[in-house]
PDB file of C-alpha atoms and ligand atoms in Angstrom:
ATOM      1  CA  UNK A  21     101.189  97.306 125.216  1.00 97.00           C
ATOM      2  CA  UNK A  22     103.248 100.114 122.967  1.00 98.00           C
ATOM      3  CA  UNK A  23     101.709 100.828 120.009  1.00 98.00           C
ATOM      4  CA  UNK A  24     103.801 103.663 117.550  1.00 99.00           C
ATOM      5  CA  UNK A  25     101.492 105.571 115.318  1.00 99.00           C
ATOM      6  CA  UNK A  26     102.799 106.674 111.830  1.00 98.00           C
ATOM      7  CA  UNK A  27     101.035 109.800 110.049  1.00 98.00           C
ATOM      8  CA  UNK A  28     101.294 111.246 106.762  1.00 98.00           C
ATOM      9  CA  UNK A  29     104.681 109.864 105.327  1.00 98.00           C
ATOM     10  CA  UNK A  30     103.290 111.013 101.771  1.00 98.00           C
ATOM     11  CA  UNK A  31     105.329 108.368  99.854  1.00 98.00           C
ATOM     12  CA  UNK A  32     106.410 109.053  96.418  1.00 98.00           C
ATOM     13  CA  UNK A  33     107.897 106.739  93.580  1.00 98.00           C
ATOM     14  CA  UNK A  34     111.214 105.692  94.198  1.00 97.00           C
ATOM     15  CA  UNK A  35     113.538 108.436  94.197  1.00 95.00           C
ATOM     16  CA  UNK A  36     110.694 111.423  93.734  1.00 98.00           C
ATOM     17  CA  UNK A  37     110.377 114.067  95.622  1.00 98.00           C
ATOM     18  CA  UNK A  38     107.602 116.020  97.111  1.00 98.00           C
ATOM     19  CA  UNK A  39     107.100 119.161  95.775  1.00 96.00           C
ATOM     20  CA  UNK A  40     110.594 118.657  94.109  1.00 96.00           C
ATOM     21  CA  UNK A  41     112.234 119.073  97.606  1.00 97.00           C
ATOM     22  CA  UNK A  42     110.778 117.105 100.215  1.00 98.00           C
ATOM     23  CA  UNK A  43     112.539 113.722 100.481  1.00 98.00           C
ATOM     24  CA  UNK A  44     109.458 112.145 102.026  1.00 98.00           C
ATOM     25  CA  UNK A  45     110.821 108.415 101.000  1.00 98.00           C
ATOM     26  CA  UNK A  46     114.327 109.235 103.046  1.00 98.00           C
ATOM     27  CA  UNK A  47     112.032 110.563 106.131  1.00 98.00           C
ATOM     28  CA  UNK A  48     110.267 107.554 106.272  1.00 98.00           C
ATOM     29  CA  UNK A  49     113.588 105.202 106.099  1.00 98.00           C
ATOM     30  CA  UNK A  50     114.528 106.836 108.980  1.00 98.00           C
ATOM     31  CA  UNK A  51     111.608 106.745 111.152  1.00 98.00           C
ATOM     32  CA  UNK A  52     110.906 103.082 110.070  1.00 98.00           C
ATOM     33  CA  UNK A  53     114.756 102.780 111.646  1.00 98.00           C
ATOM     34  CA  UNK A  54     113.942 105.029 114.323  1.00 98.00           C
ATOM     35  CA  UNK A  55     111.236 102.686 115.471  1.00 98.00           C
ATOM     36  CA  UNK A  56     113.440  99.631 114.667  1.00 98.00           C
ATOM     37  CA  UNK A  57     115.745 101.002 117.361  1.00 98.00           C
ATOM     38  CA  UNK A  58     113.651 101.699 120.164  1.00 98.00           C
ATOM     39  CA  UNK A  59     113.593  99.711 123.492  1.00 98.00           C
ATOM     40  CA  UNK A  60     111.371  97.891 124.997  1.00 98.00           C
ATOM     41  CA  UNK A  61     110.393  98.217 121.241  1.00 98.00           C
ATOM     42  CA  UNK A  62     106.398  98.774 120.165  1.00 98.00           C
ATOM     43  CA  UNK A  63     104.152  95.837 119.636  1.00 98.00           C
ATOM     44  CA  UNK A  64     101.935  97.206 116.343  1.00 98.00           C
ATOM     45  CA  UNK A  65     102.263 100.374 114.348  1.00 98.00           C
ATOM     46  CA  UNK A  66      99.578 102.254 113.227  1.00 98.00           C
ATOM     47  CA  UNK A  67      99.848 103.862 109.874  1.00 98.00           C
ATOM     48  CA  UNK A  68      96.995 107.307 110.178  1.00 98.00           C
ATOM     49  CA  UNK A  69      97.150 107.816 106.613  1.00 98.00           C
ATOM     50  CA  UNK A  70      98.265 110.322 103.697  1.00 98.00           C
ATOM     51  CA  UNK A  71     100.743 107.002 103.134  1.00 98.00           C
ATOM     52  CA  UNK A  72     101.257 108.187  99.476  1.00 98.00           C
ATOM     53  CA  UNK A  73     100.961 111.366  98.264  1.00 97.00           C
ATOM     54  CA  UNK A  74      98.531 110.750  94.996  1.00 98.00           C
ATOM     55  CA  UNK A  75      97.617 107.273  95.670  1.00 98.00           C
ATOM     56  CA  UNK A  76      99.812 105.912  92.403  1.00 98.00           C
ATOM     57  CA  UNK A  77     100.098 102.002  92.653  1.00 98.00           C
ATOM     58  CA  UNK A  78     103.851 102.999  92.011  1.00 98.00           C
ATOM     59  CA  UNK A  79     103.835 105.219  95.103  1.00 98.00           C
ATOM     60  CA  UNK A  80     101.878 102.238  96.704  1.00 98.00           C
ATOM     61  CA  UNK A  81     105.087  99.775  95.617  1.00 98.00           C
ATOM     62  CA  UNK A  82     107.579 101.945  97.114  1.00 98.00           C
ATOM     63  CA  UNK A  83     105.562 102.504 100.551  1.00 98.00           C
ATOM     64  CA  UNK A  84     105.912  98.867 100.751  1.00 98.00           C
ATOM     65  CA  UNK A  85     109.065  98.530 100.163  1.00 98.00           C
ATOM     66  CA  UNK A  86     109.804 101.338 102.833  1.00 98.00           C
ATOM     67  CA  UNK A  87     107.298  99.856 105.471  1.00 98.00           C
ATOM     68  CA  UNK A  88     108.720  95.717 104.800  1.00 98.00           C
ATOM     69  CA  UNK A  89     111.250  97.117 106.912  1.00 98.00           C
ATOM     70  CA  UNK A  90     109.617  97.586 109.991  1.00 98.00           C
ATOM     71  CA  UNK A  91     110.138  94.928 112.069  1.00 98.00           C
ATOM     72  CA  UNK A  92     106.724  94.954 113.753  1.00 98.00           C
ATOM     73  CA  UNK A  93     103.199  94.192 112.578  1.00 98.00           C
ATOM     74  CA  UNK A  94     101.860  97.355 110.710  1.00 98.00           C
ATOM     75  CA  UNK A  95      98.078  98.554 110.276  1.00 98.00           C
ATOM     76  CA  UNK A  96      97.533 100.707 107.640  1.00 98.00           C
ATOM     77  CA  UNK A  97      94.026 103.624 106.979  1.00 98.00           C
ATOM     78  CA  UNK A  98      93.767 105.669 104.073  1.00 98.00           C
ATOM     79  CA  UNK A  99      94.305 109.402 104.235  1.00 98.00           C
ATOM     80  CA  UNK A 100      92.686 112.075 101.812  1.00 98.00           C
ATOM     81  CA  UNK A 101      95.772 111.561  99.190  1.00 98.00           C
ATOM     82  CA  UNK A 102      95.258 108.006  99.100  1.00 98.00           C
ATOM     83  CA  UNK A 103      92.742 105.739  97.074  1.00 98.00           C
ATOM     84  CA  UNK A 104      91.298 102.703  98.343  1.00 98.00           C
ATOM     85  CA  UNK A 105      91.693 100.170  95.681  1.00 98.00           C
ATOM     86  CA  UNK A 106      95.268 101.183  95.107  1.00 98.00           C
ATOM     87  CA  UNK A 107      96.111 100.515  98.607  1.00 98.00           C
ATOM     88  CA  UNK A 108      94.687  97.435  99.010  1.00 98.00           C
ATOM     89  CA  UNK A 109      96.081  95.997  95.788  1.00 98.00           C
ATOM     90  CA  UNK A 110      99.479  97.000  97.208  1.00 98.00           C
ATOM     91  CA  UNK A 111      98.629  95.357 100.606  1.00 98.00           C
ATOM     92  CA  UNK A 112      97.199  92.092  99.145  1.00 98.00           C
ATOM     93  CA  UNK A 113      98.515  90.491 102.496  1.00 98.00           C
ATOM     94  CA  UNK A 114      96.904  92.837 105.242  1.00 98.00           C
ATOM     95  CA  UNK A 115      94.455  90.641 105.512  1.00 97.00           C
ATOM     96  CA  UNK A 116      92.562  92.774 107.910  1.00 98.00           C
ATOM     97  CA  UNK A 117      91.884  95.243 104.959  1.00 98.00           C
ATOM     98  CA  UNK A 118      88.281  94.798 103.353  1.00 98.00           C
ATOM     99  CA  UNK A 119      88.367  93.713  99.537  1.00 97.00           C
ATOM    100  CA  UNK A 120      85.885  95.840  98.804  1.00 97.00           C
ATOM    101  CA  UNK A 121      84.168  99.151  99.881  1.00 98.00           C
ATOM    102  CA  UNK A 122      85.285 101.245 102.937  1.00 98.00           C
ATOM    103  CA  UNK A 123      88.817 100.396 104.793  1.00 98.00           C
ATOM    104  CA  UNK A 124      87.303 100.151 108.234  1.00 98.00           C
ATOM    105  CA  UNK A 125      88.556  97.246 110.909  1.00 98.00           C
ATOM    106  CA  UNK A 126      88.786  96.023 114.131  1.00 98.00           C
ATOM    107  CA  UNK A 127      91.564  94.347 115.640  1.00 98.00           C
ATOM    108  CA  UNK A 128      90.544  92.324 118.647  1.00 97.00           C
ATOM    109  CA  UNK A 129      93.422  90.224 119.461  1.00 95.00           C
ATOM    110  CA  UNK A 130      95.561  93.001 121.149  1.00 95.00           C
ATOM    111  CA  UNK A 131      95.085  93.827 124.764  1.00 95.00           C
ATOM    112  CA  UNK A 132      93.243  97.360 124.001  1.00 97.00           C
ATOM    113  CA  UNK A 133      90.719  96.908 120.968  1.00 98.00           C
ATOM    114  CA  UNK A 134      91.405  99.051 117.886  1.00 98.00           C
ATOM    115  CA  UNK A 135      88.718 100.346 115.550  1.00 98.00           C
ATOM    116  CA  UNK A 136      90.504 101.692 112.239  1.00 98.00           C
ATOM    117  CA  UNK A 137      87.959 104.410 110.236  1.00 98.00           C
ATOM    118  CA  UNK A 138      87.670 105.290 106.756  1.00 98.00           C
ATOM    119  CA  UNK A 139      87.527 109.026 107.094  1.00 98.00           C
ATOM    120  CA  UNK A 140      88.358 109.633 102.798  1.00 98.00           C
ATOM    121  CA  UNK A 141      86.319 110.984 100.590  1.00 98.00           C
ATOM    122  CA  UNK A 142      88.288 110.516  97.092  1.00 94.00           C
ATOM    123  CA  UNK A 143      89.639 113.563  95.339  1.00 93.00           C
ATOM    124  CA  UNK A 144      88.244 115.693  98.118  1.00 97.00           C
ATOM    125  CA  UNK A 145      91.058 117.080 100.955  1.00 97.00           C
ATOM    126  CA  UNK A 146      88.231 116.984 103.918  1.00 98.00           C
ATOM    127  CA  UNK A 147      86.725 113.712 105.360  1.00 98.00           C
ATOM    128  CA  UNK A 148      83.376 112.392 105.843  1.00 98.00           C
ATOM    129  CA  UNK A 149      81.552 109.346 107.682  1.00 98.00           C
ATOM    130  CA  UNK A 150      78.767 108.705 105.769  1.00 98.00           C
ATOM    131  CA  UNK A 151      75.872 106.401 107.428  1.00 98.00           C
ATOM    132  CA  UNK A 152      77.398 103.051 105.869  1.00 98.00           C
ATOM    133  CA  UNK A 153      80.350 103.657 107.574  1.00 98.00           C
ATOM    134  CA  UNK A 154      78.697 104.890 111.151  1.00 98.00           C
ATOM    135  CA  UNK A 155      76.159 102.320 110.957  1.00 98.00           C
ATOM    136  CA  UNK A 156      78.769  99.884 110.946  1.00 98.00           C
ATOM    137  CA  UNK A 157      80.515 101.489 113.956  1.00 98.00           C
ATOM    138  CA  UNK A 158      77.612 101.423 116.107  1.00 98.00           C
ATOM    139  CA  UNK A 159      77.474  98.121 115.107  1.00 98.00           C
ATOM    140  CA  UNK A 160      81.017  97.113 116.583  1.00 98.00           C
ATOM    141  CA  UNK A 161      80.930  99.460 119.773  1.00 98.00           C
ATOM    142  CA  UNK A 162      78.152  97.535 120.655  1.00 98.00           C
ATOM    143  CA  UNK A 163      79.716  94.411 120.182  1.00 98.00           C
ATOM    144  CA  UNK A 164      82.469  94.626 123.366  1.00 98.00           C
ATOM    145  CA  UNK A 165      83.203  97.117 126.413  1.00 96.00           C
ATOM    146  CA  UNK A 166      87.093  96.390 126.372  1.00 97.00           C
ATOM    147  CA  UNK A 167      88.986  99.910 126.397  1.00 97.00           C
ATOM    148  CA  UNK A 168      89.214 100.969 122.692  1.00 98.00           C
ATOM    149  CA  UNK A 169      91.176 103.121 120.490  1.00 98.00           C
ATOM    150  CA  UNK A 170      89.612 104.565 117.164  1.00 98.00           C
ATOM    151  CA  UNK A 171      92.376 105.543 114.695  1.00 98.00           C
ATOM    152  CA  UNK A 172      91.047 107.495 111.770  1.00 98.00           C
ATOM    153  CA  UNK A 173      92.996 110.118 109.696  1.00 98.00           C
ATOM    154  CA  UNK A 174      90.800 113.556 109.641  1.00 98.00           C
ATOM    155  CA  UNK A 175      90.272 115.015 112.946  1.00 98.00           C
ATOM    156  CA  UNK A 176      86.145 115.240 113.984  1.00 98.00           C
ATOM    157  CA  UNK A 177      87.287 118.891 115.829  1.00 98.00           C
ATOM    158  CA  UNK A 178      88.721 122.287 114.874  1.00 98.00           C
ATOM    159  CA  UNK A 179      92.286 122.624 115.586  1.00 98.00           C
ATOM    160  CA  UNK A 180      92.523 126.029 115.822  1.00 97.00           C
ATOM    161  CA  UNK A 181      94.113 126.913 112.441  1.00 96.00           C
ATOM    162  CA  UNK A 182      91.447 128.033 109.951  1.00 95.00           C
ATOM    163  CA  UNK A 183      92.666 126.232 106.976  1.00 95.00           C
ATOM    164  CA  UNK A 184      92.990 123.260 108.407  1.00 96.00           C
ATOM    165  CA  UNK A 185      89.582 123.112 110.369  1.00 97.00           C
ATOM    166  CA  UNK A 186      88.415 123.972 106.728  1.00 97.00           C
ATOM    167  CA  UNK A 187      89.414 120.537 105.929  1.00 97.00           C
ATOM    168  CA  UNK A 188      88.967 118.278 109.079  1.00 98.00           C
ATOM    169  CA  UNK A 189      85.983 115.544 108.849  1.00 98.00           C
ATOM    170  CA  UNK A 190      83.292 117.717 107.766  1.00 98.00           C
ATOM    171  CA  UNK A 191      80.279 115.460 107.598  1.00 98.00           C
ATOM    172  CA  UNK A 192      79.153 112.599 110.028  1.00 98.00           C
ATOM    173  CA  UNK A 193      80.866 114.306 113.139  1.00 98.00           C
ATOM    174  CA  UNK A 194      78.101 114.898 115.090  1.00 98.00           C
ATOM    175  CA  UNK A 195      76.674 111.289 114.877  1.00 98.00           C
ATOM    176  CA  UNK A 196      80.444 110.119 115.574  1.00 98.00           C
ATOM    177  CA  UNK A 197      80.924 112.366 118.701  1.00 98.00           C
ATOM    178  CA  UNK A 198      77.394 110.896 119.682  1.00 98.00           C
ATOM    179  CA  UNK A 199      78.845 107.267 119.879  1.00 98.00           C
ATOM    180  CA  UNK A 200      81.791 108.070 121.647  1.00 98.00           C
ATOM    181  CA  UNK A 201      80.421 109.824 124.261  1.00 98.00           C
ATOM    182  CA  UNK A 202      77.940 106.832 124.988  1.00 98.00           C
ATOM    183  CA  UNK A 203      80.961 104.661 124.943  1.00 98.00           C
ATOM    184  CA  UNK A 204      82.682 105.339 127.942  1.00 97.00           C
ATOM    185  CA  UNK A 205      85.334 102.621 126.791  1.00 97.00           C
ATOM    186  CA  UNK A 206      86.627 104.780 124.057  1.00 98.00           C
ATOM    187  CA  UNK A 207      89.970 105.489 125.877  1.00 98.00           C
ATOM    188  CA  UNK A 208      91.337 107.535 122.423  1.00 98.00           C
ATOM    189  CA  UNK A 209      90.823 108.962 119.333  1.00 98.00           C
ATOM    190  CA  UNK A 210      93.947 109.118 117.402  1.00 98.00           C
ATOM    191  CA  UNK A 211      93.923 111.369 113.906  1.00 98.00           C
ATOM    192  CA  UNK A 212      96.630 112.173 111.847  1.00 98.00           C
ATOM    193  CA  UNK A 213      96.107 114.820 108.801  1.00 98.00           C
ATOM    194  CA  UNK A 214      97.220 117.826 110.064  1.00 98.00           C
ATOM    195  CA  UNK A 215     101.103 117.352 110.541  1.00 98.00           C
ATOM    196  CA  UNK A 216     101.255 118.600 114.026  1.00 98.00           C
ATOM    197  CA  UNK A 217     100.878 117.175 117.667  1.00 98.00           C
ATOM    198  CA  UNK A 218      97.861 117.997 119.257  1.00 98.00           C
ATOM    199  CA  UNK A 219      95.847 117.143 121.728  1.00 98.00           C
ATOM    200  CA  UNK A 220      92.065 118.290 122.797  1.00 98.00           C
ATOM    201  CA  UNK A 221      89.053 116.416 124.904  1.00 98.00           C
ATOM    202  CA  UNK A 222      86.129 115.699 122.765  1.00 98.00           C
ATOM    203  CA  UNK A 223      83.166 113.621 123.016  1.00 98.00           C
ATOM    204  CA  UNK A 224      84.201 113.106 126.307  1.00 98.00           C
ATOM    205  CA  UNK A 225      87.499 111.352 125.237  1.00 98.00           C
ATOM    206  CA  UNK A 226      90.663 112.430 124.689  1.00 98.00           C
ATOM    207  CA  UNK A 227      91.439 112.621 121.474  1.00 98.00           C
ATOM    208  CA  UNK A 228      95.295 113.262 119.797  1.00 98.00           C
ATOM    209  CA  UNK A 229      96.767 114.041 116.198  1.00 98.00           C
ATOM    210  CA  UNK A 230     100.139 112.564 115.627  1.00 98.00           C
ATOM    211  CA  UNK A 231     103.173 114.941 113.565  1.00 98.00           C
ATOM    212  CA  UNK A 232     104.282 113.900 110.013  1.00 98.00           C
ATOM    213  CA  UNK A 233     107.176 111.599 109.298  1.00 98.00           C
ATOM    214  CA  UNK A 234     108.028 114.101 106.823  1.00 98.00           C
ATOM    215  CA  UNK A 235     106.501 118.044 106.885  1.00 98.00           C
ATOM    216  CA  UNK A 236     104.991 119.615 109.306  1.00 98.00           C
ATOM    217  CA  UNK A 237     102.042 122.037 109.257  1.00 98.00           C
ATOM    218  CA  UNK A 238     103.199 125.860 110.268  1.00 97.00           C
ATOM    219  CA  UNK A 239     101.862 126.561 113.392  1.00 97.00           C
ATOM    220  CA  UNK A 240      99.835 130.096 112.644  1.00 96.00           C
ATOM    221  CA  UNK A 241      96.760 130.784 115.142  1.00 97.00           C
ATOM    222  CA  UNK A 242      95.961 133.898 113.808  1.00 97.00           C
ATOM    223  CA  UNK A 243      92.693 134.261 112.296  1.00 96.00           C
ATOM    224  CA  UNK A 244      92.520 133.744 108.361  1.00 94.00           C
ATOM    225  CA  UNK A 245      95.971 132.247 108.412  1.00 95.00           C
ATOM    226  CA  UNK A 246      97.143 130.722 104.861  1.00 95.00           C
ATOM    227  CA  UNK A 247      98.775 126.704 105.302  1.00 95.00           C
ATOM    228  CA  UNK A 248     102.195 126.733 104.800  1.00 96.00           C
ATOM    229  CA  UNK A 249     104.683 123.879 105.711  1.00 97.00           C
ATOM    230  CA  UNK A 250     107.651 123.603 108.237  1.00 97.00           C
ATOM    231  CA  UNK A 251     110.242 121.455 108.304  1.00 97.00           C
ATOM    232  CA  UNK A 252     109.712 121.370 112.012  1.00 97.00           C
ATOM    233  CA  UNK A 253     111.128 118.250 113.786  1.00 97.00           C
ATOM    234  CA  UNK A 254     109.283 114.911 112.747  1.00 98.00           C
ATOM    235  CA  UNK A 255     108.190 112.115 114.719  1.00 98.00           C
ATOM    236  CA  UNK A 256     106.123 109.388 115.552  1.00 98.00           C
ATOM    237  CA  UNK A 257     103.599 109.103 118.542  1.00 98.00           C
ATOM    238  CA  UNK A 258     103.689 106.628 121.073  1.00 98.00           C
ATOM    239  CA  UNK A 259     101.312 105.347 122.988  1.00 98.00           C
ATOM    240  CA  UNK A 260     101.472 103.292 126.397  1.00 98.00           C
ATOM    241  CA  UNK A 261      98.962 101.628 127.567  1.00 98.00           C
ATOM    242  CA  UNK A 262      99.194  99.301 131.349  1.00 95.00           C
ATOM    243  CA  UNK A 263      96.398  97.657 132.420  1.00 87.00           C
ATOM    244  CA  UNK A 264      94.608 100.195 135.164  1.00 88.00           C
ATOM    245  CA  UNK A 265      96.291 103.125 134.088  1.00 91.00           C
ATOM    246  CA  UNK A 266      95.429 105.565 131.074  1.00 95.00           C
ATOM    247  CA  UNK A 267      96.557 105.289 127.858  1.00 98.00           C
ATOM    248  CA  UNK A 268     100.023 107.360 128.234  1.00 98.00           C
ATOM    249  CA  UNK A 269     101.383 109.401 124.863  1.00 98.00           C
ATOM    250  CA  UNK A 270     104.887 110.222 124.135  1.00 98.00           C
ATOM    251  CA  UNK A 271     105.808 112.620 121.725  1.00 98.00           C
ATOM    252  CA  UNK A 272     108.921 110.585 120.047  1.00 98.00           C
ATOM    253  CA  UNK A 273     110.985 112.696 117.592  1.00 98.00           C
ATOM    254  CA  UNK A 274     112.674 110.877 114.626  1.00 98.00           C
ATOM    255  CA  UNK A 275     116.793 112.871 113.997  1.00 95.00           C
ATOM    256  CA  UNK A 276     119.780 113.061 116.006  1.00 92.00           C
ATOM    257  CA  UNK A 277     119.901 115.461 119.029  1.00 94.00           C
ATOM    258  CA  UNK A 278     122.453 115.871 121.477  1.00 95.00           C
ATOM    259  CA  UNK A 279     122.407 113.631 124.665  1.00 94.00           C
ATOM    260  CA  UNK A 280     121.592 111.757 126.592  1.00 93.00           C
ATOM    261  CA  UNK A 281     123.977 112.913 129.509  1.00 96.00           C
ATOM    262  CA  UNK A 282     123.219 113.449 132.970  1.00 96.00           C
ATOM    263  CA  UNK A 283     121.198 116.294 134.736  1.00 94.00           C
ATOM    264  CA  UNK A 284     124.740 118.340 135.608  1.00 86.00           C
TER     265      UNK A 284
HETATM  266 FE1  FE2 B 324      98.998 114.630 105.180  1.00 59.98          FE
END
């Protein structure tokens, strides 16, 4: 199985741009074509949130329009600049998305079993997993011991830049890293949120963030470090998993680069 994970494409009406300059819509064409055109080509994408970038049912309507182009089934999770009820009025479909209340799933059909976690906390830039959402967590770890993936948008750990780590899931983490690490079956942890790959073990997982579609986060480790943007590279993650093996992740970046030729 090949899934592709999607983070933080920060859609905008049609034809807006972020912060007047950042054609977010234009980066997300071409990673949607970018994952069109690979081979063998993913099964499911996984949307990690920040899908619009104030949670407008207009930005909603153009993120659809963007996403009907993927030619694979898509999963979507809200980030901290999207709102619930917006989303799943756009999504009417996505019949995997609660009507009401938190945007938590599980997909079961799919050879590795995917929890999806509602990290937002509306109008607020951290996350939180308050004991609703937890409760019902517990509830579905202890349903199965298939290998699972959670997929939630804020990262439960410290990245290492201050302003960021300032804003990562700030409450329920301890409870959540509890779970996981009496759920040996929790193969991953995929975030988005902070515009960068990363990678770290926690909760005796691994756990991974996947880089924007769009912006990326500077990277600046020094202590007390201001966020600032970069228009590094963008990509997409994606992630292999074979029965027996690990779950293997590929860094794919979206833009033309020179090559493929041979090693001489
Ligand atoms: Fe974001």
């Amino acid at each position: 199985m090949l899934i592709v994970q999607i983070s933080d494409p920060h859609v905008k009406r049609e034809g807006e741009l972020l912060y007047g300059r950042i054609d977010t819509q234009g980066f997300l064409e071409r990673a949607v074509a970018h994952v069109n055109g690979l081979d063998p080509r993913p099964d499911i994408a996984l949307v990690t949130g920040d899908l619009v970038d104030k949670g407008a049912p207009a930005e909603y309507a153009n993120l659809k329009r963007l996403l009907s182009r993927l030619e694979i089934p898509f999963y979507l999770i809200p980030g901290n600049h999207d709102a619930r009820d917006a989303l799943r009025e756009a999504f009417p479909e996505h019949a995997y998305l609660p009507r009401a209340g938190f945007l938590q799933y599980v997909l079961d059909d799919r050879p590795l079993r995917l929890i999806a976690l509602d990290t937002l906390v509306e109008g607020k830039g951290h996350g939180a997993l308050c004991s609703e959402r937890l409760d019902w967590l517990e509830a579905r770890l202890g349903e199965s011991d298939r290998t699972t993936l959670l997929f939630m948008h804020h990262p439960p750990f410290d990245v290492g830049m201050e302003a960021l780590d300032a804003a990562r899931l700030l409450e329920g983490g301890e409870r959540l890293e509890a779970l996981v690490r009496a759920h040996g079956n929790i193969e991953r942890v995929l975030c988005g949120h902070v515009h960068r790959p990363i990678q770290v073990r926690w909760a005796g997982t691994m756990a991974s963030i996947a880089p924007s579609t769009a912006h990326q986060a500077t990277l600046d480790l020094r202590d007390g470090a201001s966020l600032s943007m970069t228009m590094d590279p963008p990509g997409v993650a994606l992630h292999l998993w074979r029965p027996g093996a690990s779950l293997v992740t590929h860094l794919s970046y979206v833009g033309s680069y020179e090559g493929p030729r041979p090693f001489r």
